[in-house]
Amino acid sequence: MIVLEIASGVLLAAGALFVISGGVGLLRFPDFYTRTHAAGLTDSAGAGLILLGLLLQGAGWETAVRLLIIMLFLALTSPTSTHILAHAARRDGVPVWREGDPRR
Amino acid sequence: MTTFVLINVTLLAILIATALTISGMRTLYAATMLTALFSLVTACLFVLLDAVDVAFTEAAVGVGISTVLLLGVLSLTRSREAVTPRLRRLPGAVVVLFTGGTLIYASQDLPEFGSPTTPVQTHPLTDVYLRQSQEDIGIPNTVTSVLASYRGLDTLGELVVVFTAGVAVLALLGPLMQPAEAREREVLDLVDYRVLRVVTGMLMPFILLFALYVLFHGDFGPGGGFQAGVIFASGFVLYGLVFGLDRAQQVLPRRVLWVLIAVGPVLYAGVGVANMLLGGAFLDYDTFAPDDAAAGQHIGILLVESAIGVTVAAVMTSIFFGFANRVESSR
Amino acid sequence: MIATHYVYWLLFALMMIGLYVVISHGNMLKKLIGLSLFQVGVFLFFISLGKVDGGSAPIVSEDVETYSHPLPQVLILTAIVVGVATLAVGLALAVRIFESYGTVEEDQVLLRDADDREQDGGAS
């Protein structure tokens, strides 16, 4: 059981790290596309790892099934929304940041 | 306990910071997005304050429905606010400072936060709702039993308010257009996004299934008619946004929606009248099964929650259709 | 005092921000947004009155002893849905006002009304 606890803790910490780095990226990255990347990281990697960590806490199979369903939905919706955001920005002609450009 | 205080204060600080930013913003699109964030943080706070049912509703309503409605209205009107003249700010600030000061002065008489000896917690009614309801009604989720049974008449009133608001919006925005009239118009731009279409198509049945689960599982966990109705509606709103209004209106024709709006209050009041005919009081579900009061309560609560779900879903969907029709016809 | 009442004070601050937006901003949509901020403040205040230290959500199970009070939750649950329905009525009114006045700013609407009245007075 102690192994599970440690694994769960590591996963939770890694997930939290991803969420924080996503937040920092959202503030620090220079343009819309890179920021979308940071936000997408929070949704998929961050939330996914945290859910995995919660899954290992062993709260009974009913909760486990719910967590799995949530993970499935996140895996479907989060990349879709990131893709749509970037696609819409591209259609509207938001320029891509190049080395040396000012921050937007 | 200290962790609780820490999380609570942090969330409240985020909430107040968001509210301040919203009040200072002149671009209303950005303000609308921040109101969605505001609702999510509020939902977290509701969970922290043990109100899971409320958090559920707030998340579905605040992020799903009201954001879409506000965005629709912004695309119909102007999305930039005029500068507030300095002269107007002063009276507002004075009124707010005065009211806030009065509230804080009055808060000295409020009971301590979270104390188990407050009048709210020591009133005999608390015991009825939390303990006796298990024998009277036999439903673990006391929020549902208070909502649908103990205070069923209140909820009927609220449902009538929702019904009236839906009718008022339809009266203001004109009847929903026939799909045939609208079909020749250019469909929404989102139809080009193939990934979105495929994923939405895949998710739709699950969204509706989830709404049904929330509706019928409301006795045992967080959920019930209001939440289910809002989730149904946000499913249809998503469908309408992605596949265009015409297809959404083919799935849900306006006449069906109008009938559904009225079905809820009629069914709800009908349950009450049926109880009276069976020899009980208005909305006294015990009369459904004279030998087993709890079974009668179960039938009554199920009927009433379904009535709520149908009306809330139909009202929210037709409100969205009303606004979306205006957006399409104004192009 | 601070330790026992801080939640109420922070929520009052939230309500007052909403009230300020409603009173001093002239844009009707902004007013409606401010109204919903105020509304959320009231909702949270209500719910916080039913909270007990160490309590849990009022879903009865065998291994839980203290529950928060369900009644404020019921009232607020319905109030949220009613709130969004009334918000929709307000938004519909704003759309209609925009269609006939071409603006959702309160001042300009009042100005147009005053102009119309003057013209009527001159004609009769």
Coordinates of N, CA, C and O in Angstrom, one line a residue, chain B residues 191-277:
Chain B
V191 N -19.2 25.3 -38.7 CA -19.5 24.1 -39.4 C -18.2 23.6 -40.1 O -18.0 22.4 -40.3
D192 N -17.3 24.5 -40.4 CA -16.1 24.2 -41.1 C -15.2 23.4 -40.3 O -14.3 22.7 -40.8
Y193 N -15.3 23.5 -39.0 CA -14.3 22.9 -38.1 C -14.7 21.4 -37.9 O -15.5 21.0 -37.1
R194 N -14.0 20.6 -38.7 CA -14.4 19.2 -38.8 C -14.1 18.5 -37.4 O -15.0 17.7 -37.0
V195 N -12.9 18.7 -36.8 CA -12.6 18.1 -35.6 C -13.7 18.3 -34.5 O -14.2 17.4 -33.8
L196 N -14.1 19.6 -34.4 CA -15.1 20.0 -33.5 C -16.4 19.2 -33.7 O -17.1 18.8 -32.8
R197 N -16.8 19.1 -35.0 CA -18.0 18.5 -35.3 C -18.0 17.0 -34.9 O -18.9 16.5 -34.3
V198 N -16.9 16.3 -35.3 CA -16.8 14.9 -34.9 C -16.8 14.7 -33.4 O -17.6 13.9 -32.9
V199 N -16.0 15.5 -32.7 CA -16.0 15.3 -31.2 C -17.3 15.6 -30.6 O -17.8 14.9 -29.7
T200 N -18.0 16.7 -31.1 CA -19.3 17.0 -30.5 C -20.3 15.9 -30.8 O -21.1 15.5 -29.9
G201 N -20.3 15.4 -32.1 CA -21.2 14.3 -32.4 C -20.9 13.1 -31.5 O -21.9 12.4 -31.0
M202 N -19.7 12.8 -31.2 CA -19.4 11.7 -30.3 C -19.9 12.0 -28.8 O -20.3 11.1 -28.2
L203 N -19.7 13.2 -28.4 CA -20.0 13.5 -27.0 C -21.5 13.7 -26.8 O -22.0 13.5 -25.6
M204 N -22.3 14.1 -27.8 CA -23.7 14.4 -27.6 C -24.5 13.3 -26.8 O -25.1 13.6 -25.8
P205 N -24.4 12.0 -27.3 CA -25.2 11.0 -26.5 C -24.8 10.9 -25.0 O -25.6 10.7 -24.2
F206 N -23.5 11.1 -24.8 CA -23.0 11.0 -23.4 C -23.5 12.2 -22.6 O -23.8 12.0 -21.4
I207 N -23.5 13.4 -23.2 CA -24.0 14.5 -22.4 C -25.5 14.3 -22.0 O -25.9 14.5 -20.9
L208 N -26.3 13.8 -23.0 CA -27.7 13.6 -22.7 C -27.9 12.4 -21.7 O -28.7 12.5 -20.7
L209 N -27.0 11.4 -21.8 CA -27.0 10.3 -20.9 C -26.7 10.8 -19.5 O -27.3 10.4 -18.5
F210 N -25.7 11.7 -19.4 CA -25.3 12.2 -18.1 C -26.4 13.0 -17.5 O -26.6 12.9 -16.3
A211 N -27.1 13.8 -18.3 CA -28.2 14.6 -17.8 C -29.3 13.7 -17.2 O -29.8 13.9 -16.1
L212 N -29.6 12.6 -17.9 CA -30.5 11.6 -17.4 C -30.1 11.0 -16.1 O -30.8 10.9 -15.1
Y213 N -28.8 10.7 -16.0 CA -28.2 10.1 -14.8 C -28.4 11.1 -13.6 O -28.8 10.8 -12.5
V214 N -28.1 12.4 -13.9 CA -28.2 13.4 -12.9 C -29.6 13.5 -12.4 O -29.9 13.7 -11.2
L215 N -30.6 13.4 -13.4 CA -32.0 13.6 -13.1 C -32.4 12.4 -12.1 O -33.0 12.7 -11.1
F216 N -32.0 11.2 -12.5 CA -32.6 10.1 -11.7 C -31.7 9.7 -10.5 O -32.1 8.9 -9.7
H217 N -30.5 10.2 -10.5 CA -29.6 9.8 -9.4 C -29.7 10.9 -8.3 O -29.0 10.8 -7.3
G218 N -30.5 11.9 -8.5 CA -30.6 13.0 -7.6 C -31.0 12.6 -6.2 O -30.8 13.3 -5.2
D219 N -31.6 11.4 -6.0 CA -32.1 11.0 -4.7 C -30.9 10.5 -3.9 O -30.9 10.6 -2.7
F220 N -29.8 10.1 -4.5 CA -28.7 9.4 -3.8 C -27.5 10.3 -3.8 O -26.7 10.2 -2.8
G221 N -27.3 11.1 -4.8 CA -26.1 11.9 -4.8 C -26.5 13.3 -5.2 O -27.7 13.6 -5.4
P222 N -25.5 14.2 -5.4 CA -25.9 15.5 -5.9 C -26.5 15.4 -7.3 O -26.0 14.7 -8.2
G223 N -27.6 16.2 -7.5 CA -28.3 16.1 -8.8 C -29.8 16.4 -8.6 O -30.2 16.6 -7.4
G224 N -30.5 16.4 -9.6 CA -31.9 16.7 -9.6 C -32.4 17.4 -10.8 O -31.7 17.5 -11.8
G225 N -33.6 17.8 -10.8 CA -34.3 18.3 -12.0 C -33.6 19.6 -12.5 O -33.4 19.7 -13.7
F226 N -33.3 20.5 -11.6 CA -32.7 21.8 -12.1 C -31.4 21.5 -12.8 O -31.1 22.0 -13.9
Q227 N -30.5 20.8 -12.1 CA -29.2 20.5 -12.7 C -29.3 19.8 -14.0 O -28.7 20.1 -15.0
A228 N -30.2 18.7 -14.0 CA -30.4 17.9 -15.2 C -30.9 18.8 -16.4 O -30.4 18.7 -17.5
G229 N -31.9 19.6 -16.1 CA -32.4 20.5 -17.1 C -31.4 21.4 -17.7 O -31.3 21.5 -19.0
V230 N -30.5 22.0 -16.9 CA -29.5 22.8 -17.4 C -28.5 22.1 -18.2 O -28.0 22.5 -19.3
I231 N -28.1 20.8 -17.8 CA -27.2 20.0 -18.6 C -27.8 19.6 -19.9 O -27.1 19.7 -21.0
F232 N -29.1 19.2 -19.9 CA -29.7 19.0 -21.2 C -29.6 20.2 -22.1 O -29.2 20.1 -23.3
A233 N -30.0 21.4 -21.5 CA -30.0 22.6 -22.4 C -28.6 22.9 -22.9 O -28.4 23.2 -24.1
S234 N -27.5 22.7 -22.0 CA -26.2 23.0 -22.6 C -25.8 22.1 -23.6 O -25.1 22.4 -24.6
G235 N -26.3 20.8 -23.6 CA -26.0 19.9 -24.7 C -26.6 20.4 -26.0 O -26.0 20.4 -27.0
F236 N -27.9 20.9 -25.9 CA -28.6 21.4 -27.1 C -27.9 22.6 -27.6 O -27.8 22.9 -28.8
V237 N -27.5 23.5 -26.6 CA -26.8 24.7 -27.0 C -25.5 24.4 -27.8 O -25.2 25.0 -28.8
L238 N -24.8 23.4 -27.3 CA -23.5 23.0 -27.9 C -23.8 22.5 -29.4 O -23.2 22.9 -30.3
Y239 N -24.9 21.7 -29.5 CA -25.3 21.2 -30.8 C -25.6 22.3 -31.7 O -25.2 22.3 -32.9
G240 N -26.4 23.3 -31.2 CA -26.8 24.4 -32.0 C -25.6 25.2 -32.5 O -25.6 25.7 -33.6
L241 N -24.7 25.4 -31.6 CA -23.5 26.2 -31.9 C -22.6 25.5 -33.0 O -22.1 26.2 -33.9
V242 N -22.5 24.2 -32.9 CA -21.5 23.5 -33.7 C -22.2 23.2 -35.1 O -21.6 23.4 -36.1
F243 N -23.4 22.7 -35.0 CA -24.0 22.2 -36.3 C -25.0 23.2 -36.9 O -25.6 22.9 -37.9
G244 N -25.1 24.4 -36.3 CA -25.9 25.4 -36.9 C -27.3 25.3 -36.3 O -27.8 24.2 -35.9
L245 N -28.0 26.4 -36.4 CA -29.3 26.5 -35.7 C -30.4 25.7 -36.4 O -31.2 25.1 -35.8
D246 N -30.3 25.6 -37.7 CA -31.3 24.9 -38.5 C -31.4 23.5 -38.1 O -32.5 22.9 -37.9
R247 N -30.2 22.8 -38.0 CA -30.2 21.4 -37.7 C -30.7 21.2 -36.3 O -31.5 20.3 -36.0
A248 N -30.3 22.1 -35.4 CA -30.8 22.0 -34.0 C -32.3 22.1 -33.9 O -33.0 21.5 -33.1
Q249 N -32.8 23.0 -34.8 CA -34.3 23.2 -34.7 C -35.0 22.1 -35.4 O -36.2 21.9 -35.2
Q250 N -34.3 21.4 -36.3 CA -35.0 20.2 -36.9 C -35.1 19.1 -35.8 O -36.1 18.4 -35.8
V251 N -34.0 19.0 -35.0 CA -34.0 18.0 -33.9 C -35.1 18.4 -32.9 O -35.9 17.5 -32.5
L252 N -35.2 19.6 -32.6 CA -36.1 20.1 -31.5 C -37.0 21.2 -32.2 O -36.7 22.4 -32.1
P253 N -38.1 20.8 -32.8 CA -38.9 21.9 -33.5 C -39.5 22.8 -32.4 O -39.7 22.4 -31.3
R254 N -39.9 24.0 -32.9 CA -40.3 25.0 -31.9 C -41.6 24.6 -31.2 O -41.8 24.9 -30.0
R255 N -42.5 23.9 -32.0 CA -43.8 23.6 -31.3 C -43.5 22.6 -30.2 O -44.2 22.7 -29.2
V256 N -42.6 21.6 -30.4 CA -42.3 20.7 -29.4 C -41.8 21.4 -28.1 O -42.2 21.2 -27.0
L257 N -40.9 22.4 -28.4 CA -40.3 23.1 -27.3 C -41.4 23.9 -26.5 O -41.4 23.9 -25.3
W258 N -42.3 24.5 -27.2 CA -43.3 25.3 -26.6 C -44.2 24.4 -25.7 O -44.5 24.7 -24.6
V259 N -44.5 23.2 -26.2 CA -45.3 22.3 -25.4 C -44.6 21.9 -24.2 O -45.1 21.9 -23.1
L260 N -43.2 21.6 -24.4 CA -42.4 21.1 -23.3 C -42.3 22.1 -22.2 O -42.3 21.8 -21.0
I261 N -42.2 23.4 -22.6 CA -42.1 24.5 -21.6 C -43.3 24.4 -20.7 O -43.2 24.6 -19.4
A262 N -44.5 24.2 -21.3 CA -45.7 24.2 -20.4 C -45.9 22.9 -19.7 O -46.7 22.8 -18.7
V263 N -45.3 21.8 -20.2 CA -45.6 20.5 -19.6 C -45.2 20.5 -18.1 O -45.9 19.9 -17.3
G264 N -44.0 21.1 -17.8 CA -43.5 21.0 -16.4 C -44.5 21.5 -15.4 O -44.9 20.8 -14.5
P265 N -44.8 22.8 -15.5 CA -45.8 23.3 -14.4 C -47.1 22.5 -14.4 O -47.6 22.3 -13.3
V266 N -47.6 22.1 -15.6 CA -48.8 21.4 -15.6 C -48.7 20.0 -14.8 O -49.5 19.7 -14.0
L267 N -47.5 19.3 -15.2 CA -47.3 18.1 -14.5 C -47.2 18.2 -13.0 O -47.7 17.5 -12.2
Y268 N -46.4 19.3 -12.6 CA -46.1 19.5 -11.2 C -47.4 19.8 -10.5 O -47.7 19.1 -9.5
A269 N -48.2 20.7 -11.0 CA -49.4 21.1 -10.3 C -50.4 19.9 -10.4 O -51.2 19.6 -9.5
G270 N -50.3 19.1 -11.5 CA -51.2 17.9 -11.7 C -50.9 16.9 -10.6 O -51.8 16.3 -10.1
V271 N -49.6 16.8 -10.2 CA -49.3 15.9 -9.1 C -50.0 16.3 -7.9 O -50.6 15.5 -7.1
G272 N -50.0 17.6 -7.6 CA -50.6 18.2 -6.4 C -52.1 17.9 -6.4 O -52.7 17.5 -5.4
V273 N -52.7 18.2 -7.6 CA -54.2 18.0 -7.7 C -54.5 16.5 -7.5 O -55.5 16.1 -6.9
A274 N -53.7 15.6 -8.1 CA -53.9 14.2 -8.0 C -53.9 13.8 -6.5 O -54.7 13.0 -6.0
N275 N -52.9 14.4 -5.7 CA -52.9 14.1 -4.3 C -54.2 14.5 -3.6 O -54.7 13.8 -2.7
M276 N -54.7 15.7 -4.0 CA -55.9 16.2 -3.4 C -57.1 15.2 -3.8 O -57.9 14.9 -2.9
L277 N -57.1 14.7 -5.0 CA -58.2 13.8 -5.4 C -58.1 12.5 -4.6 O -59.1 11.9 -4.3

